[in-house]
Coordinates of C-alpha atoms and ligand atoms in Angstrom, one line a residue:
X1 CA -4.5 -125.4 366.5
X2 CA -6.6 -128.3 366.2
X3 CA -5.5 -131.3 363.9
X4 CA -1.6 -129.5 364.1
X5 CA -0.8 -132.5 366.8
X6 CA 0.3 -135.4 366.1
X7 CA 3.2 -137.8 366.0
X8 CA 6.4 -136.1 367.0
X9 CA 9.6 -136.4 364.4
X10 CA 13.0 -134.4 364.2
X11 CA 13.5 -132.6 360.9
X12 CA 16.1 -131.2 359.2
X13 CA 15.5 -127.2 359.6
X14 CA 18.2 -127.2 356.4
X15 CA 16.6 -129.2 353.8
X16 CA 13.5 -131.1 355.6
X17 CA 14.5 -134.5 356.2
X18 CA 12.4 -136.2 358.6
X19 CA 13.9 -139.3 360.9
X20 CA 11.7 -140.5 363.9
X21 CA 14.9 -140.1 365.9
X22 CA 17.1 -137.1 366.6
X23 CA 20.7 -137.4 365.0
X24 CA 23.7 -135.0 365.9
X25 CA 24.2 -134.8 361.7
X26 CA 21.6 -134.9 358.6
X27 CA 22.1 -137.5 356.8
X28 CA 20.4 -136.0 353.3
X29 CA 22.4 -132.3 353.5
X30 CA 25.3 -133.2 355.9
X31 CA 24.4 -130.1 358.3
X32 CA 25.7 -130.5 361.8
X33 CA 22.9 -130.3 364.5
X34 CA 20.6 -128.9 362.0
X35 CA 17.4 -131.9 363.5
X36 CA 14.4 -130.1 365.6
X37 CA 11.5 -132.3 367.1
X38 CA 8.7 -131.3 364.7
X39 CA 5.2 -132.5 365.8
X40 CA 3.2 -133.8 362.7
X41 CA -0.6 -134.7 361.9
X42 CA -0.8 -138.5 362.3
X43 CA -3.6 -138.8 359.5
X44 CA -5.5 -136.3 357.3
X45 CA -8.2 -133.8 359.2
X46 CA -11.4 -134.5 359.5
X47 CA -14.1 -131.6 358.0
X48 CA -14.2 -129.8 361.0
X49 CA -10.5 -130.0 361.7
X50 CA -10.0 -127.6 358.7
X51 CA -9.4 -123.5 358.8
X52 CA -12.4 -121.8 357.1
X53 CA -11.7 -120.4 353.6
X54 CA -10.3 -117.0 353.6
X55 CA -11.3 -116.0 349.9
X56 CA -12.8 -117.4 346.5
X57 CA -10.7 -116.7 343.6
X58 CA -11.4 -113.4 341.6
X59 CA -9.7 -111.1 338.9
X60 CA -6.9 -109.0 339.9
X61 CA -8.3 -105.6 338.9
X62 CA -11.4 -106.0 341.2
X63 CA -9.5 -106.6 344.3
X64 CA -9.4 -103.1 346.2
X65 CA -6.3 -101.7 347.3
X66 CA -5.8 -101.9 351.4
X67 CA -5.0 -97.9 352.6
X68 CA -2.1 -98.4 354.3
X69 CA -2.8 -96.9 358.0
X70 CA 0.4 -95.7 359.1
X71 CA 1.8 -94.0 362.0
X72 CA 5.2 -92.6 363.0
X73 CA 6.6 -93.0 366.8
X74 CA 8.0 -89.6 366.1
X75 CA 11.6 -91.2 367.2
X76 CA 13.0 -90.3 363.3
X77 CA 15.7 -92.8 363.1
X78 CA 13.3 -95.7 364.4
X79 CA 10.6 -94.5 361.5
X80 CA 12.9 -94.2 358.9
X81 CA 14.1 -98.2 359.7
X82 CA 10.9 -99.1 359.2
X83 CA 10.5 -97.0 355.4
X84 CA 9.0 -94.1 357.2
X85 CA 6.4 -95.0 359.8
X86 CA 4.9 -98.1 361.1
X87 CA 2.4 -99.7 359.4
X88 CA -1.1 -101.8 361.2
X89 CA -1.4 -105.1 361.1
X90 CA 2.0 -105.4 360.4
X91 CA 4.4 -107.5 362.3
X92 CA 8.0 -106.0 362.6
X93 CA 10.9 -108.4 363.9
X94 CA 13.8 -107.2 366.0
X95 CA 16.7 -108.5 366.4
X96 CA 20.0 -108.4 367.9
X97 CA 22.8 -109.5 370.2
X98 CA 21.6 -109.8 374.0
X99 CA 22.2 -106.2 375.8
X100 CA 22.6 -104.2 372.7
X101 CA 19.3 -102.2 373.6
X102 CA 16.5 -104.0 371.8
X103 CA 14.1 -103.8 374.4
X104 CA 15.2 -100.0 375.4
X105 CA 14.6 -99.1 371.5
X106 CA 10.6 -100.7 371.6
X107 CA 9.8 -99.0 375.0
X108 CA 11.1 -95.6 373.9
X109 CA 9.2 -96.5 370.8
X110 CA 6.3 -97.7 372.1
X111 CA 6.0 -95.1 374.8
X112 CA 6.2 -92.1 371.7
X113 CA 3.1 -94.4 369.9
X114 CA 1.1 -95.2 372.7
X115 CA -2.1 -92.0 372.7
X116 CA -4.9 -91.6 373.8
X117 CA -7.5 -94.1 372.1
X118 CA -4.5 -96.2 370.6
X119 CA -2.7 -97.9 373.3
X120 CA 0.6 -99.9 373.7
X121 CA 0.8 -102.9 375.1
X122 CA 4.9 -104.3 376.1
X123 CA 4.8 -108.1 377.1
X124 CA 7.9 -108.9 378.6
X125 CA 9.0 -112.2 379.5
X126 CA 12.2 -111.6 380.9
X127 CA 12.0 -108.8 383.3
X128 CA 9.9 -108.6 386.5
X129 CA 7.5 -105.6 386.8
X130 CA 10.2 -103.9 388.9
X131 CA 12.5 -104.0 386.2
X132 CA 10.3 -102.8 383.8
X133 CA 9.6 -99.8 386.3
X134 CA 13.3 -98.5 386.9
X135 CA 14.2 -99.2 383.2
X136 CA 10.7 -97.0 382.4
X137 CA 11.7 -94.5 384.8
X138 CA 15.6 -94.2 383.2
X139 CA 14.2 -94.0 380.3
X140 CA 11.4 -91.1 381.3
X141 CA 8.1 -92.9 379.7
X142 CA 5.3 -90.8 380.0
X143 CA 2.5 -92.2 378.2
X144 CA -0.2 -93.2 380.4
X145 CA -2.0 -95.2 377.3
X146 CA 1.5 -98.0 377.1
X147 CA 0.8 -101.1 379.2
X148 CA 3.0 -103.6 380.5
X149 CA 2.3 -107.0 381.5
X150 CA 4.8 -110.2 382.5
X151 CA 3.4 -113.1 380.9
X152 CA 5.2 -116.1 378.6
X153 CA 1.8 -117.9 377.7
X154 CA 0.6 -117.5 374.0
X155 CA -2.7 -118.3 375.3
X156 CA -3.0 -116.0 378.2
X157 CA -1.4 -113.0 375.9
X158 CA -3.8 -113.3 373.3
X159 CA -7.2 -113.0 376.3
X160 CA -4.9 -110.0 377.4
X161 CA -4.9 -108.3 373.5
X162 CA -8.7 -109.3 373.4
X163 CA -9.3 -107.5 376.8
X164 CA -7.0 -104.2 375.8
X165 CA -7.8 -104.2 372.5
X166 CA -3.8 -102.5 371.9
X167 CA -3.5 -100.8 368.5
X168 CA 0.2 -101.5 369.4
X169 CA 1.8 -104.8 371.1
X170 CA 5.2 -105.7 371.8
X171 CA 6.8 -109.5 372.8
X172 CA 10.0 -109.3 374.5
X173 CA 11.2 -111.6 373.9
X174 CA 10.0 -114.1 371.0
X175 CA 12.2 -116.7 372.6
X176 CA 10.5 -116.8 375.7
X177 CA 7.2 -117.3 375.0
X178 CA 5.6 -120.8 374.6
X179 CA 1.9 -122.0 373.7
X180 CA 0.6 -124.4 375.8
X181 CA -0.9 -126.6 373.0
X182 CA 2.9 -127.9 372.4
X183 CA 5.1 -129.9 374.2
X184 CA 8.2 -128.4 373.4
X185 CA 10.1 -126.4 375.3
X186 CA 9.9 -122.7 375.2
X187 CA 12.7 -121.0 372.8
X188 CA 12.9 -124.4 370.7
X189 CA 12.5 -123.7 367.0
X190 CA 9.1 -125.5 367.2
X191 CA 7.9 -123.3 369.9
X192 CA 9.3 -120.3 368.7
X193 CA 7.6 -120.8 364.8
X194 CA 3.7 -121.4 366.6
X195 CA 4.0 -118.6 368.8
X196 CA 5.5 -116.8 365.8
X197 CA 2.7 -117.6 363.4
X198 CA 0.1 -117.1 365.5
X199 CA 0.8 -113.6 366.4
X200 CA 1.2 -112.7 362.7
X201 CA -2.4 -114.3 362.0
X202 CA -3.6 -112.2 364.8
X203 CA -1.9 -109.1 363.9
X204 CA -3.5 -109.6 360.2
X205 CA -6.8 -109.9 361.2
X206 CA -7.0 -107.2 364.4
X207 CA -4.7 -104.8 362.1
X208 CA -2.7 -104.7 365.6
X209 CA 1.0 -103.1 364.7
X210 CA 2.9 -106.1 366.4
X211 CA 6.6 -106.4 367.0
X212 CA 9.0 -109.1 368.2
X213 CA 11.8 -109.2 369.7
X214 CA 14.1 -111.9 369.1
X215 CA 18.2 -113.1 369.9
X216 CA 20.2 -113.3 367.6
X217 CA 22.3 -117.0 367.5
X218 CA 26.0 -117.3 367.3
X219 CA 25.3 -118.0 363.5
X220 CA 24.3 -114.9 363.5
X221 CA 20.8 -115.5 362.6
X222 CA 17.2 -115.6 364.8
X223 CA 17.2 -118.6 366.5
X224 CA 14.6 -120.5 364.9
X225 CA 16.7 -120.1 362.2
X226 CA 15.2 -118.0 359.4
X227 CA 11.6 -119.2 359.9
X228 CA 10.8 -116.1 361.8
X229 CA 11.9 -113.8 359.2
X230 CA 9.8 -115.2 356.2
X231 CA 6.8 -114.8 358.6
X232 CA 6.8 -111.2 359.3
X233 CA 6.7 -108.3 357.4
X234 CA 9.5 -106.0 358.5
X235 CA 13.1 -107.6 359.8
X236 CA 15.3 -104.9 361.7
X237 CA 18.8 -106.1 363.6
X238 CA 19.9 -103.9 366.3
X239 CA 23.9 -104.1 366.0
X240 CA 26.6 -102.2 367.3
X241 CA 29.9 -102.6 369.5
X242 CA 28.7 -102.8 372.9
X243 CA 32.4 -101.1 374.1
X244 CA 31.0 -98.2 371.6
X245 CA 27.7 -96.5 372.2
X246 CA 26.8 -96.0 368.6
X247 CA 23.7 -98.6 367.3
X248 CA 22.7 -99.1 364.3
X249 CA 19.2 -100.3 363.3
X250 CA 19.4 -102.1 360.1
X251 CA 16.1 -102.9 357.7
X252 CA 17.0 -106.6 356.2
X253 CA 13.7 -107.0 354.8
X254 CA 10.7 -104.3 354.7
X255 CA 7.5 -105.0 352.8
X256 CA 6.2 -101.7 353.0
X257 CA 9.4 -99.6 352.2
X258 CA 13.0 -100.2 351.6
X259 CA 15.1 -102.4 352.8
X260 CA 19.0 -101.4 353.5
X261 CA 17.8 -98.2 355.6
X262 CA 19.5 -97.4 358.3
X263 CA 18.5 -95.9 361.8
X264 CA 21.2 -94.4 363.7
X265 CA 21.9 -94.2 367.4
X266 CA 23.7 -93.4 370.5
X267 CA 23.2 -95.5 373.8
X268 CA 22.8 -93.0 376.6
X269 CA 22.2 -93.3 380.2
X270 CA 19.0 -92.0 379.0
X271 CA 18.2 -94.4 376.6
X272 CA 18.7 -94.3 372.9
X273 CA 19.1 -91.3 371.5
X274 CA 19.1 -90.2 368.2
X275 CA 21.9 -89.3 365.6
X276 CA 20.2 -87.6 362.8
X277 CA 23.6 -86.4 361.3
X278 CA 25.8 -89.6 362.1
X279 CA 28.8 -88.5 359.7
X280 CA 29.5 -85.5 362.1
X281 CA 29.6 -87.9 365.0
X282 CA 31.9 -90.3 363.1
X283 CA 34.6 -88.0 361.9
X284 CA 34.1 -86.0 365.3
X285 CA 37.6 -87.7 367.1
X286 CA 38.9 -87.7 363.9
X287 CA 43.2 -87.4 363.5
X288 CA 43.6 -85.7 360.6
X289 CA 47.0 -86.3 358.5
X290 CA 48.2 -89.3 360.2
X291 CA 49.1 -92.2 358.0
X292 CA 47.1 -95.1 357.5
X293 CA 43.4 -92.7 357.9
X294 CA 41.2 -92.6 354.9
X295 CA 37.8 -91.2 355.2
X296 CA 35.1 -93.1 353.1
X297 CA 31.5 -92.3 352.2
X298 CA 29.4 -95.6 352.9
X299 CA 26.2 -95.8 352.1
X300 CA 23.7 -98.1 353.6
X301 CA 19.8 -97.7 351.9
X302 CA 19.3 -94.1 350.7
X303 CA 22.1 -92.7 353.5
X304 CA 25.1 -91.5 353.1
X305 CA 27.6 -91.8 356.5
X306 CA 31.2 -90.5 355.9
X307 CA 33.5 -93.0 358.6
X308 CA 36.9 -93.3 359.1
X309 CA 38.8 -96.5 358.6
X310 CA 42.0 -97.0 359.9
X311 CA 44.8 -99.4 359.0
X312 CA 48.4 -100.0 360.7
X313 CA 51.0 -101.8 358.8
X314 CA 54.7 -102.8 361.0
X315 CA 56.9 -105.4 360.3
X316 CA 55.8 -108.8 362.4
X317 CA 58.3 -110.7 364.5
X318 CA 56.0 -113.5 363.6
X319 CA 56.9 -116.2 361.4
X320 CA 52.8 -115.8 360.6
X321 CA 51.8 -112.3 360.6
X322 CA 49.1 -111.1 361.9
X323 CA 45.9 -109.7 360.3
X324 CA 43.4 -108.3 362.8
X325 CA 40.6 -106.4 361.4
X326 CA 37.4 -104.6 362.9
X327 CA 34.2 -103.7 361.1
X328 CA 35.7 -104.7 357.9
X329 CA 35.2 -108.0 356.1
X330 CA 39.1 -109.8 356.9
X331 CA 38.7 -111.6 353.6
X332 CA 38.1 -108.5 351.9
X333 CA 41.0 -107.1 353.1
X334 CA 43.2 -110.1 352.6
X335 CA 42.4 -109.6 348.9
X336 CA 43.1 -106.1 348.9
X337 CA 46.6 -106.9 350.5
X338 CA 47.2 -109.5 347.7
X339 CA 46.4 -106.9 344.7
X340 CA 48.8 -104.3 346.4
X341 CA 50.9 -106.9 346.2
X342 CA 50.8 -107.9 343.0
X343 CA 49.5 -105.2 340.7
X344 CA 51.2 -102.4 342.5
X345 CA 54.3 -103.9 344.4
X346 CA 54.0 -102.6 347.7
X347 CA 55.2 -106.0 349.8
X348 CA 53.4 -106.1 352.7
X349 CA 54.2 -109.7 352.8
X350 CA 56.0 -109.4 356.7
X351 CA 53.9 -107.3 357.9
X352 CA 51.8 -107.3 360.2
X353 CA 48.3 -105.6 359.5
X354 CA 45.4 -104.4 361.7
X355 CA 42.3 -102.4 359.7
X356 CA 39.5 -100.8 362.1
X357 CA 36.7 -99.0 361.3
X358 CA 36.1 -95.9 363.8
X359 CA 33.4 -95.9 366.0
X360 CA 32.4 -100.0 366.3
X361 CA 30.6 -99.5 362.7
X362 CA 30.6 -102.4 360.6
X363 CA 30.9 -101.7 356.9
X364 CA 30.2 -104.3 354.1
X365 CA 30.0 -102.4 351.1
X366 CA 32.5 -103.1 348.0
X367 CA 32.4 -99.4 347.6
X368 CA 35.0 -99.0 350.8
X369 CA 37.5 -100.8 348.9
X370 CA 39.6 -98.1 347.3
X371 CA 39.3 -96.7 351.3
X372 CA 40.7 -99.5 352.7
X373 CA 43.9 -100.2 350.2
X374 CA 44.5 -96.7 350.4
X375 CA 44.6 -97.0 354.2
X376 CA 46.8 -99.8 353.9
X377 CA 49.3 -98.0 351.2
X378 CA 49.2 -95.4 353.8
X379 CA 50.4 -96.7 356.9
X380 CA 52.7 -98.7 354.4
X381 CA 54.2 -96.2 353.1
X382 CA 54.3 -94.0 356.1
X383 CA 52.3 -91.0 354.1
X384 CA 49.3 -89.5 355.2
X385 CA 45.8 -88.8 352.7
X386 CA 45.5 -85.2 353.0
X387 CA 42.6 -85.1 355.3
X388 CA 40.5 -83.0 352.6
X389 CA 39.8 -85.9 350.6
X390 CA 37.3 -88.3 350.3
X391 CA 38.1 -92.0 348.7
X392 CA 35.6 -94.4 347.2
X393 CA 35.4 -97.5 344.3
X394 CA 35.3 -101.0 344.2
X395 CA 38.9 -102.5 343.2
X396 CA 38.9 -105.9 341.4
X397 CA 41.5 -108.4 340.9
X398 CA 43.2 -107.0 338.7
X399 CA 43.9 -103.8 340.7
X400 CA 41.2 -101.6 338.2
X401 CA 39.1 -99.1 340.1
X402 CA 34.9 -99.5 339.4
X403 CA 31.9 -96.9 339.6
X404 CA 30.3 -97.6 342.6
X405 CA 26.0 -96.8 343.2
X406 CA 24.8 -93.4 343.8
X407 CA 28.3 -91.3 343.4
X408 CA 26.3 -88.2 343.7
X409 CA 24.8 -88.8 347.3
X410 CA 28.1 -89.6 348.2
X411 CA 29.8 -86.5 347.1
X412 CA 27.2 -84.3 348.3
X413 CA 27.9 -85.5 352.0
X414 CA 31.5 -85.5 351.9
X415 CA 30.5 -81.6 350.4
X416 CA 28.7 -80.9 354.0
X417 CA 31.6 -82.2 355.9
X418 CA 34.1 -79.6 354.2
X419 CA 35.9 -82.3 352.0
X420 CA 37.3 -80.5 348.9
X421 CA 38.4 -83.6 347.0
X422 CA 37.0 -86.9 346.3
X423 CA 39.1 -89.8 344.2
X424 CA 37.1 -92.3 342.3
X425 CA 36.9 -94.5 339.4
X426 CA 37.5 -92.7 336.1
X427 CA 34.7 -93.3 334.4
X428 CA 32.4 -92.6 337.5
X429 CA 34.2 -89.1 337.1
X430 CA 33.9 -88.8 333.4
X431 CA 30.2 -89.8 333.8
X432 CA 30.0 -86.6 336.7
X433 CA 31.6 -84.3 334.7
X434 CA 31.5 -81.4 337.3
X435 CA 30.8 -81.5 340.4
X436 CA 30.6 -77.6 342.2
X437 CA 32.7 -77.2 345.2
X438 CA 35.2 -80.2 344.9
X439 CA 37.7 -81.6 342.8
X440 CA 37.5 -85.1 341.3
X441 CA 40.1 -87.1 340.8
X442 CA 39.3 -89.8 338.4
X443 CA 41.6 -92.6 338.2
X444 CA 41.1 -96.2 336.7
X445 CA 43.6 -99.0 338.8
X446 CA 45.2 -99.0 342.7
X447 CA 48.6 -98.0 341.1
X448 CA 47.1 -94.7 339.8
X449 CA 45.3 -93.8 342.8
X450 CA 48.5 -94.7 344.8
X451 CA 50.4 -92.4 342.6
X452 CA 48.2 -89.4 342.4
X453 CA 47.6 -89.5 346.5
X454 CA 51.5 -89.9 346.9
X455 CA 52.8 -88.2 344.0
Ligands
LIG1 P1 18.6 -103.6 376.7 O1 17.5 -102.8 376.0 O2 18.2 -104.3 377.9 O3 19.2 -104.7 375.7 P2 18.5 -106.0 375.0 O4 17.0 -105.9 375.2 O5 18.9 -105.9 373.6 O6 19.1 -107.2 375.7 O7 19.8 -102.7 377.0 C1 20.9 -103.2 377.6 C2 22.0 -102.2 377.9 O8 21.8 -100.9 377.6 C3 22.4 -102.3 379.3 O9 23.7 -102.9 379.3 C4 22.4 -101.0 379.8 C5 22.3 -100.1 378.7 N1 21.4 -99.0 378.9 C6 21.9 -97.7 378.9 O10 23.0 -97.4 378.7 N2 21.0 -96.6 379.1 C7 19.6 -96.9 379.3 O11 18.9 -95.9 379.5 C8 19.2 -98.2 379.4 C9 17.7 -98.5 379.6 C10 20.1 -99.2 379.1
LIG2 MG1 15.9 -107.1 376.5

């Protein structure tokens, strides 16, 4: 990019302070090793130095609609991730812990979009072509129109797309790849932003379907942080327990379908394969009528998954208790423990308390909260659910049970899976009226629901 050189300065990738040199804390926001070097134009660009104009202004209503050209890999959970098939031109960012299968997922992918006539093209730059070879072979790819290539330089990748022409291209990973117009080292958030910005340009005007691959930080986000997912289209996180083999492919952000889907998986020695009925899988090891195990319906986009969350409450020999807790928000449970506390008087005060959600899933939905207290009262009180019932509802502070999104969806899974009783919030109940095939128990606070599971 001519005229994007210039002067180098750090900058605050929180609020956008600029100092000429780098400091371990902003001094505008406070943010701890939040300062990148940043190169900026020295004066304003000449004529030439500017892009050409893209478009002249013009009403609305005589712009034509784009047909959006879609195609689906044919790997179902992948598609429905990205709202149903993947779109061209658009650029689809995935990301994800290191080793949780990202690059497995956009080979097996790839491989199932790559025809005749419309050919993939995976650029790795972190394996050697004799990886790529025994992980393609594991995997059993079979498309002779996917292409590989080991390369890092932006430059050299974008002759390499004009050459193949791909209608499909892969980066793997985003952090590894440099352009040679900057001096900054590759995987720096300078770097990673160019590299970033000029694939999406590319893939915008070739209409090449282009995804990322990117690592997720400690913080939890892309490194880069952020900047990567306003540029693309399409943000999906690979997550999962790597002890477990379940992954789940999340959609964070989709322009062209809903976000909140969810892909589901199971890491094989195969490869990823897919779950299309995840619930079965879930409640598949399932103990049925031991304390402390409550089966809840999450739902995460349009898709129901009935998991098991498990709680175990024992007296601690510790002056400070212990509260361990897997797949479940701790501070969410910590307020959970409080209201059984105080609104219905189970003291769990001594106790130690571990909560674990079956299966390495993680589950952030206020829905599971009636789940998780229950599972607590549970183990508490030594008294198993019956193992035909299905619990969901948000609880507040003041112990009342709320009506939680899409009951219905909800109920008609936990139907599938042979539950013949769900308990919810009242109201959500009243609203139902009838449901064929299971009982509803409506109730309206934690003490009732506590009361009419252990009568
Ligand atoms: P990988 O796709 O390399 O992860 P990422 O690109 O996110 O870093 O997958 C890494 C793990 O997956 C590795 O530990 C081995 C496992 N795996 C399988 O279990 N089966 C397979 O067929 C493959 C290719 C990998
Ligand atoms: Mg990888």
């Amino acid at each position: 990019m001519a005229g994007r050189i210039g002067k180098s300065v750090f900058v605050c990738q929180g609020c956008g302070y600029q100092v000429a040199k780098w400091l371990g804390r902003c001094p505008e926001c406070g943010a701890w090793n939040s300062l990148a070097e940043e190169m900026v134009p020295t004066g304003p660009l000449s004529e030439g130095q500017l892009p050409p104009r893209r478009s002249t202004p013009q009403p609305l209503r005589h712009l034509k609609a784009a047909s959006e050209v879609r195609r689906a890999s044919g790997l179902g959970e992948f598609d429905r991730a990205l709202g149903g098939s993947v779109v061209q031109g658009s650029v689809v960012l995935l990301g994800g812990d290191p080793g949780i299968g990202k690059s497995t997922l956009i080979l097996q992918a790839l491989d199932r979009l790559s025809v005749e006539g419309r050919q993939g093209l995976y650029i790795s730059g972190e394996e050697s072509e004799a990886q790529l070879k025994l992980r393609a072979d594991r995997l059993g790819l079979k498309s002779p129109s996917l292409l590989v290539a080991c390369e890092t330089c932006l430059e050299n990748i974008l002759k390499m797309v004009e050459e193949v022409k791909p209608a499909f291209l892969a980066l793997d990973s985003i952090q590894t790849m440099y352009t040679a117009t900057l001096p900054a080292a590759p995987g720096s958030i300078t770097q990673v932003r160019e590299t970033a910005f000029r694939l999406v340009q590319q893939a915008k005007i070739t209409g090449i379907a282009t995804f990322l691959i990117g690592h997720v930080t400690k913080e939890g986000t892309i490194a880069g942080p952020m900047v990567l997912e306003h540029l693309v289209d399409t943000v999906l996180y690979l997550e999962g327990d790597r002890s477990h083999a379940f992954r789940l492919l999340r959609t964070v952000k989709n322009r062209f379908g809903p976000t909140q889907e969810l892909g589901v998986f199971e890491m094989q020695e195969t490869g990823l394969q897919e779950v299309p009925n995840p619930s079965a899988l879930f409640l598949a090891e399932r103990s049925l009528e031991v304390p402390g195990a409550v089966v809840v319906p999450s739902l995460e986009g349009t898709r129901p998954i009935l998991v098991e969350v498990q709680a175990l409450v024992s007296p601690s020999s510790l002056a400070l208790p212990r509260r361990q807790t897997m797949g479940v928000d701790p501070g969410r449970v910590s307020l959970l423990v409080a209201v059984l506390e105080k609104r219905v008087g189970l003291a769990m005060g001594g106790q130690d308390l571990f909560v674990n959600v079956v299966g390495g899933v993680r589950l952030t939905e206020p829905a599971l909260d009636l789940g998780v207290a229950l599972a607590l009262a549970s183990s508490f009180l030594d008294r198993p659910v019956p193992a035909d019932t299905l619990i969901f509802g948000e609880v507040g502070l003041t112990g009342e049970v709320r009506a939680v999104s899409s009951p219905e969806v909800r109920l008609k899974e936990g139907r599938k899976l042979g539950f013949a009783r769900a308990l919810l919030a009242r109201r959500q109940q009243e609203h139902l009226g009838d449901f064929p095939g299971m009982e509803l128990l409506g109730v309206d606070t934690l003490a009732t629901a506590i009361r009419s599971i252990f009568p």
